Amino acid sequence: MKQLKLLTEIHAFDSFKEFVYEFKIGKDDLLLTRSSIYNEFIKDLNLECNIVLQNKYGNGEPSDEMINEIIKDIQYINYKRVIAIGGGTVIDISKLLIFKDTKDCLDLFERKVELIKEKELIVIPTTCGTGSEVTNISIAEIKSKNTKLGLASDELTPDYAVLIPELMKNLPFKVFMSSSVDALIHAIESFVSPKSNEFSELFAIKAIEIIIKGYKEIIKNGIEYRKSLLKEFSIASNYAGIAFGNTGVGAVHAMSYPLGGVYHVPHGEANYHMFTEVFKVYNIKNPNGKIKEVNKLLANILEIDNEKDIYFEIEVLLNNLLNKKPLRELGMKKEDISEFANSVISTQQRLLANNYVEITEEEMIQIYTNLY
């Protein structure tokens, strides 16, 4: 039985200049990033590579419309490597620019065309959440379907992941939190996944420990203290990516997708809204399985005696850093509750297969209702 798979070579540098020198960035490269990153770290280096600024095609999370406009604009550029420097949006888009003869990304997500990889992919994350630099997954909002779809295939796996904490130094606190809480949830969902094993658990446990201990230090020392922890959080995000890249994530992510797709709630924040309510259902349905282990782990890190209070205590910790509002305050309507649950059941079976225990459509409706 397969235990762990890691197709990506991982590198780390103190500065972006070191990366440019080591990887010999030049005219055969297509570099996808955002204006803010380009202006601060790249512009003055006068690189010969082809530059594409993602934010010129729209803001927020990736959509099929955004991706297709980029594909159209680069179709006549000759390049051998794609270099993604950014957060989840940039990375997810970059993974779709490595294939031969792609015209419409929806064809990729719906598997209507063969995935023929012809470019090398180098990913440099500038947030500390997606872990996408080591996963074989790309996710996008599909406008016509009012939800998100994921494409999972080893062809999407980056050839190189490059960790440069310097690139995160200007990350706004809310973005830091929404991305890092995503990494925390990746690790926790991975730990209880039916595909979890002793090897993936090593990465999940270490990610959970680093992130929660980091949060406690930030609460103690103030939000600016996060800047002294960027290396630790970038490593934790990477560990979480390795963990869930091998095990998958489940209902927390699946139930967050309609919230992101319809109301454009940032991915990590949407996951945070679903996290404890989903795990409460898990805990009720099977309290003596893997969830018992993760509850004990969380209690030890949080230094609390009663594991029954674990979901209350984790919310107290996180709410000190990222406020969790009722779903109605994010724009969600009551009539969305049943529609969202139905959408998850009909479009997210790939993720629901990774659930700790099965969650029915009725239970999903109750979760959304509790959060409303």
Coordinates of C-alpha atoms in Angstrom, one line a residue:
M1 CA 0.0 0.0 0.0
K2 CA 1.3 3.5 -0.9
Q3 CA 2.3 5.5 2.1
L4 CA 3.7 8.8 0.9
K5 CA 4.3 10.4 -2.5
L6 CA 6.2 13.6 -3.1
L7 CA 7.0 14.5 -6.7
T8 CA 8.2 18.0 -6.0
E9 CA 11.8 19.0 -5.3
I10 CA 11.8 21.6 -2.4
H11 CA 14.2 24.5 -2.2
A12 CA 14.6 27.4 0.2
F13 CA 16.3 30.8 -0.1
D14 CA 16.7 33.8 2.0
S15 CA 16.1 36.2 -0.9
F16 CA 14.5 36.2 -4.3
K17 CA 17.8 37.3 -5.9
E18 CA 19.4 34.0 -4.7
F19 CA 16.6 32.1 -6.4
V20 CA 17.1 34.0 -9.7
Y21 CA 20.8 33.2 -9.7
E22 CA 20.4 29.5 -8.7
F23 CA 17.6 28.7 -11.2
K24 CA 19.1 30.9 -14.1
I25 CA 15.8 32.7 -14.9
G26 CA 15.8 33.9 -18.5
K27 CA 14.0 34.3 -21.8
D28 CA 12.6 30.8 -21.9
D29 CA 10.6 31.4 -18.7
L30 CA 7.1 32.7 -18.3
L31 CA 6.7 34.3 -14.9
L32 CA 3.2 34.7 -13.4
T33 CA 2.8 37.0 -10.5
R34 CA 1.0 40.1 -9.1
S35 CA 2.0 43.8 -9.6
S36 CA 2.8 44.3 -5.9
I37 CA 5.3 41.4 -5.9
Y38 CA 6.7 42.4 -9.3
N39 CA 7.3 46.0 -8.3
E40 CA 9.0 45.2 -5.0
F41 CA 11.1 42.1 -5.7
I42 CA 11.4 41.6 -9.5
K43 CA 11.2 44.8 -11.5
D44 CA 14.7 46.2 -10.6
L45 CA 16.3 42.9 -11.6
N46 CA 15.6 43.5 -15.3
L47 CA 14.9 39.9 -16.0
E48 CA 14.6 38.7 -19.6
C49 CA 11.7 36.4 -18.9
N50 CA 8.1 36.9 -20.1
I51 CA 6.1 38.6 -17.3
V52 CA 2.3 38.1 -16.8
L53 CA 0.6 40.1 -14.1
Q54 CA -2.4 38.1 -12.8
N55 CA -4.2 41.1 -11.2
K56 CA -4.6 42.7 -14.7
Y57 CA -7.1 40.0 -15.4
G58 CA -9.1 40.5 -12.2
N59 CA -8.8 40.3 -8.4
G60 CA -10.0 37.6 -6.0
E61 CA -9.8 33.9 -6.4
P62 CA -9.2 32.3 -9.9
S63 CA -12.2 31.9 -12.2
D64 CA -12.6 30.2 -15.5
E65 CA -13.0 33.6 -17.2
M66 CA -9.8 34.9 -15.7
I67 CA -7.8 31.8 -16.6
N68 CA -9.1 31.7 -20.2
E69 CA -8.1 35.4 -20.8
I70 CA -4.5 34.6 -19.6
I71 CA -4.4 31.5 -21.8
K72 CA -5.5 33.5 -24.8
D73 CA -2.9 36.2 -24.2
I74 CA 0.1 33.8 -23.8
Q75 CA -0.8 31.5 -26.7
Y76 CA 2.0 32.8 -29.0
I77 CA 4.7 33.1 -26.3
N78 CA 7.4 30.5 -26.5
Y79 CA 8.4 29.3 -23.0
K80 CA 9.8 26.2 -21.4
R81 CA 9.1 26.9 -17.7
V82 CA 6.2 28.5 -15.8
I83 CA 7.3 30.3 -12.7
A84 CA 4.4 31.1 -10.3
I85 CA 5.1 33.7 -7.6
G86 CA 2.1 34.4 -5.5
G87 CA -0.7 33.1 -3.4
G88 CA -3.4 30.5 -4.2
T89 CA -4.8 32.4 -7.2
V90 CA -1.5 32.7 -9.0
I91 CA -0.5 29.1 -8.2
D92 CA -3.8 27.5 -9.3
I93 CA -3.7 29.4 -12.6
S94 CA -0.1 28.6 -13.2
K95 CA -0.8 24.9 -13.0
L96 CA -3.1 25.2 -16.0
L97 CA -0.5 26.9 -18.2
I98 CA 1.7 23.9 -18.6
F99 CA -0.5 21.8 -20.9
K100 CA -0.4 21.4 -24.6
D101 CA -3.1 23.1 -26.7
T102 CA -5.3 24.4 -23.9
K103 CA -8.0 26.8 -25.1
D104 CA -10.7 26.6 -22.4
C105 CA -9.8 25.6 -18.9
L106 CA -13.3 24.2 -18.3
D107 CA -12.3 21.4 -20.7
L108 CA -9.5 20.6 -18.2
F109 CA -11.7 20.6 -15.1
E110 CA -14.4 18.5 -16.9
R111 CA -11.7 16.1 -18.3
K112 CA -12.9 16.7 -21.8
V113 CA -9.2 16.9 -23.1
E114 CA -6.1 14.9 -22.4
L115 CA -3.7 16.4 -19.9
I116 CA -0.5 16.6 -21.8
K117 CA 2.2 18.4 -19.8
E118 CA 4.8 20.2 -21.9
K119 CA 6.2 22.9 -19.5
E120 CA 8.2 22.7 -16.3
L121 CA 6.5 24.3 -13.3
I122 CA 8.3 26.2 -10.5
V123 CA 6.1 27.5 -7.6
I124 CA 7.1 30.2 -5.1
P125 CA 4.3 30.8 -2.6
T126 CA 3.9 34.3 -1.1
T127 CA 1.2 33.3 1.4
C128 CA 1.4 30.6 4.1
G129 CA -1.7 28.6 3.5
T130 CA -2.4 26.8 0.2
G131 CA 0.5 24.3 0.3
S132 CA -0.3 24.2 -3.4
E133 CA 3.4 24.3 -4.2
V134 CA 3.5 20.5 -3.4
T135 CA 0.1 19.3 -4.5
N136 CA -1.5 18.0 -7.7
I137 CA -4.6 20.1 -7.4
S138 CA -5.9 23.3 -9.1
I139 CA -9.2 24.9 -8.0
A140 CA -11.2 27.6 -9.8
E141 CA -14.5 29.3 -9.6
I142 CA -16.7 28.2 -12.5
K143 CA -19.0 31.2 -13.1
S144 CA -21.6 29.3 -15.0
K145 CA -22.1 26.8 -12.1
N146 CA -21.9 29.2 -9.2
T147 CA -19.3 26.9 -7.4
K148 CA -15.7 25.8 -7.4
L149 CA -14.3 22.8 -9.2
G150 CA -11.1 21.1 -8.5
L151 CA -8.8 19.3 -11.0
A152 CA -6.5 16.7 -9.4
S153 CA -3.8 15.0 -11.5
D154 CA -0.1 14.2 -11.0
E155 CA 0.6 16.3 -14.1
L156 CA -0.4 19.4 -12.1
T157 CA 2.3 18.8 -9.5
P158 CA 5.0 21.4 -9.5
D159 CA 8.5 20.2 -10.4
Y160 CA 10.0 22.6 -7.9
A161 CA 8.7 24.3 -4.8
V162 CA 10.7 27.3 -3.6
L163 CA 10.3 28.8 -0.1
I164 CA 11.3 32.4 0.3
P165 CA 9.8 33.9 3.5
E166 CA 11.1 37.4 2.4
L167 CA 8.2 37.5 -0.1
M168 CA 5.6 37.3 2.7
K169 CA 6.9 40.3 4.7
N170 CA 4.2 42.7 3.4
L171 CA 1.4 40.2 3.7
P172 CA -1.6 42.0 5.4
F173 CA -2.5 40.5 8.7
K174 CA -6.0 39.3 7.5
V175 CA -4.5 37.6 4.5
F176 CA -1.8 36.0 6.7
M177 CA -4.6 34.7 9.0
S178 CA -7.0 33.5 6.3
S179 CA -4.2 31.7 4.5
S180 CA -2.5 30.1 7.6
V181 CA -5.9 28.9 9.0
D182 CA -6.4 27.2 5.7
A183 CA -3.1 25.4 6.2
L184 CA -4.2 24.4 9.8
I185 CA -7.4 23.0 8.4
H186 CA -5.5 21.1 5.6
A187 CA -3.4 19.4 8.3
I188 CA -6.4 18.6 10.6
E189 CA -8.6 17.3 7.7
S190 CA -5.6 15.3 6.4
F191 CA -5.0 13.7 9.9
V192 CA -8.5 12.3 10.1
S193 CA -8.8 11.3 6.4
P194 CA -9.4 7.6 5.7
K195 CA -6.2 7.8 3.5
S196 CA -4.1 9.1 6.5
N197 CA -1.2 7.0 7.6
E198 CA 1.9 7.2 9.8
F199 CA 3.9 9.1 7.2
S200 CA 1.3 11.7 6.3
E201 CA 0.5 12.2 10.0
L202 CA 4.1 13.3 10.7
F203 CA 3.7 16.3 8.4
A204 CA 0.1 17.0 9.6
I205 CA 1.1 16.9 13.3
K206 CA 4.1 19.2 12.8
A207 CA 2.1 21.7 10.8
I208 CA -0.6 21.8 13.5
E209 CA 1.9 22.3 16.2
I210 CA 3.8 25.1 14.4
I211 CA 0.7 27.0 13.4
I212 CA -1.2 26.9 16.8
K213 CA 2.0 27.7 18.8
G214 CA 2.6 30.5 16.4
Y215 CA -0.9 31.9 16.9
K216 CA -0.4 31.8 20.7
E217 CA 2.8 33.8 20.3
I218 CA 1.1 36.4 18.1
I219 CA -1.8 36.8 20.6
K220 CA 0.8 37.3 23.3
N221 CA 3.1 39.6 21.4
G222 CA 0.9 41.5 19.0
I223 CA 0.1 41.0 15.3
E224 CA 3.4 42.5 14.1
Y225 CA 5.1 39.6 15.8
R226 CA 4.0 37.4 12.9
K227 CA 6.8 38.9 10.8
S228 CA 9.3 37.1 12.9
L229 CA 7.5 33.8 12.3
L230 CA 7.3 33.8 8.5
K231 CA 9.8 31.1 7.9
E232 CA 8.0 28.8 10.4
F233 CA 4.6 29.4 8.9
S234 CA 5.9 28.9 5.3
I235 CA 7.3 25.5 6.4
A236 CA 4.1 24.6 8.2
S237 CA 2.1 25.4 5.1
N238 CA 4.4 23.2 3.1
Y239 CA 4.1 20.4 5.6
A240 CA 0.3 20.7 5.5
G241 CA 0.4 20.6 1.7
I242 CA 2.5 17.4 1.7
A243 CA 0.0 15.9 4.2
F244 CA -3.2 16.7 2.4
G245 CA -1.6 16.1 -1.0
N246 CA -1.3 12.5 0.0
T247 CA -4.6 12.1 1.8
G248 CA -7.0 14.7 0.5
V249 CA -9.3 17.1 2.4
G250 CA -13.0 16.5 3.1
A251 CA -16.3 18.1 4.0
V252 CA -14.8 21.3 5.5
H253 CA -13.4 22.3 2.1
A254 CA -16.3 20.8 0.2
M255 CA -18.9 22.8 2.1
S256 CA -16.8 26.0 1.9
Y257 CA -16.7 26.0 -1.9
P258 CA -20.3 27.4 -2.6
L259 CA -19.6 30.1 0.0
G260 CA -16.5 31.2 -2.0
G261 CA -18.1 30.7 -5.4
V262 CA -21.3 32.6 -4.8
Y263 CA -20.3 35.2 -2.2
H264 CA -16.5 35.4 -2.9
V265 CA -15.5 34.7 0.7
P266 CA -11.7 34.1 0.8
H267 CA -10.9 30.4 0.7
G268 CA -9.3 30.1 4.1
E269 CA -11.9 32.2 5.8
A270 CA -14.7 30.1 4.2
N271 CA -13.0 27.0 5.5
Y272 CA -12.7 28.5 8.9
H273 CA -16.5 29.0 9.0
M274 CA -17.1 25.3 8.3
F275 CA -14.3 23.8 10.4
T276 CA -15.6 23.3 13.9
E277 CA -19.2 22.6 13.0
V278 CA -18.1 19.8 10.6
F279 CA -15.8 18.4 13.2
K280 CA -18.5 18.5 15.9
V281 CA -20.6 16.3 13.6
Y282 CA -17.6 14.0 13.1
N283 CA -17.1 13.8 16.8
I284 CA -20.7 12.9 17.6
K285 CA -20.8 10.2 14.9
N286 CA -17.5 8.5 15.7
P287 CA -15.7 9.9 18.8
N288 CA -13.4 7.0 19.2
G289 CA -11.6 6.9 15.9
K290 CA -8.8 9.2 14.5
I291 CA -10.7 12.2 15.7
K292 CA -9.9 11.2 19.3
E293 CA -6.2 11.4 18.5
V294 CA -6.5 14.9 16.9
N295 CA -8.6 16.1 19.8
K296 CA -5.9 15.0 22.2
L297 CA -3.2 16.7 20.1
L298 CA -5.1 20.0 20.0
A299 CA -5.8 19.8 23.7
N300 CA -2.1 19.3 24.4
I301 CA -1.0 22.2 22.2
L302 CA -3.7 24.5 23.6
E303 CA -2.9 23.3 27.2
I304 CA -6.4 22.5 28.2
D305 CA -7.5 19.5 30.3
N306 CA -11.0 18.8 29.0
E307 CA -11.0 17.5 25.4
K308 CA -14.8 18.0 25.4
D309 CA -14.2 21.7 25.2
I310 CA -11.7 21.5 22.3
Y311 CA -13.9 23.0 19.6
F312 CA -14.9 25.9 21.8
E313 CA -11.3 26.5 22.8
I314 CA -10.0 26.4 19.2
E315 CA -12.6 28.9 18.2
V316 CA -11.7 31.2 21.1
L317 CA -8.1 31.1 20.0
L318 CA -8.9 31.7 16.3
N319 CA -11.5 34.4 17.0
N320 CA -8.7 36.4 18.8
L321 CA -7.1 36.7 15.4
L322 CA -9.8 36.2 12.7
N323 CA -13.4 37.2 13.5
K324 CA -16.0 34.5 12.5
K325 CA -19.2 36.2 11.5
P326 CA -22.6 34.5 10.9
L327 CA -23.0 33.4 7.3
R328 CA -25.9 35.9 6.8
E329 CA -23.5 38.7 7.4
L330 CA -21.3 37.4 4.6
G331 CA -24.3 37.7 2.2
M332 CA -25.7 34.2 2.4
K333 CA -29.5 33.9 2.2
K334 CA -31.7 31.4 4.0
E335 CA -32.8 29.9 0.7
D336 CA -29.1 29.2 -0.1
I337 CA -28.9 26.6 2.7
S338 CA -30.6 23.7 0.9
E339 CA -29.1 24.8 -2.5
F340 CA -25.6 24.8 -1.1
A341 CA -26.0 21.4 0.5
N342 CA -27.3 20.0 -2.7
S343 CA -24.5 21.6 -4.7
V344 CA -21.9 20.0 -2.4
I345 CA -23.4 16.5 -2.8
S346 CA -23.7 16.8 -6.6
T347 CA -20.3 18.4 -7.3
Q348 CA -17.8 17.6 -4.6
Q349 CA -17.8 13.8 -4.4
R350 CA -14.0 13.9 -5.0
L351 CA -13.6 15.6 -1.6
L352 CA -16.4 13.9 0.3
A353 CA -14.7 10.6 -0.3
N354 CA -12.0 11.8 2.1
N355 CA -14.5 12.5 5.0
Y356 CA -13.6 11.0 8.4
V357 CA -17.2 9.7 8.4
E358 CA -20.0 10.2 6.0
I359 CA -22.0 13.5 6.3
T360 CA -25.4 13.4 4.8
E361 CA -27.1 16.2 2.9
E362 CA -29.5 16.7 5.9
E363 CA -26.5 17.1 8.2
M364 CA -25.0 19.6 5.8
I365 CA -28.2 21.6 5.9
Q366 CA -28.0 21.6 9.7
I367 CA -24.4 22.8 9.7
Y368 CA -25.2 25.7 7.3
T369 CA -28.3 26.5 9.5
N370 CA -26.2 26.5 12.7
L371 CA -23.7 28.9 11.1
Y372 CA -26.4 31.1 9.5

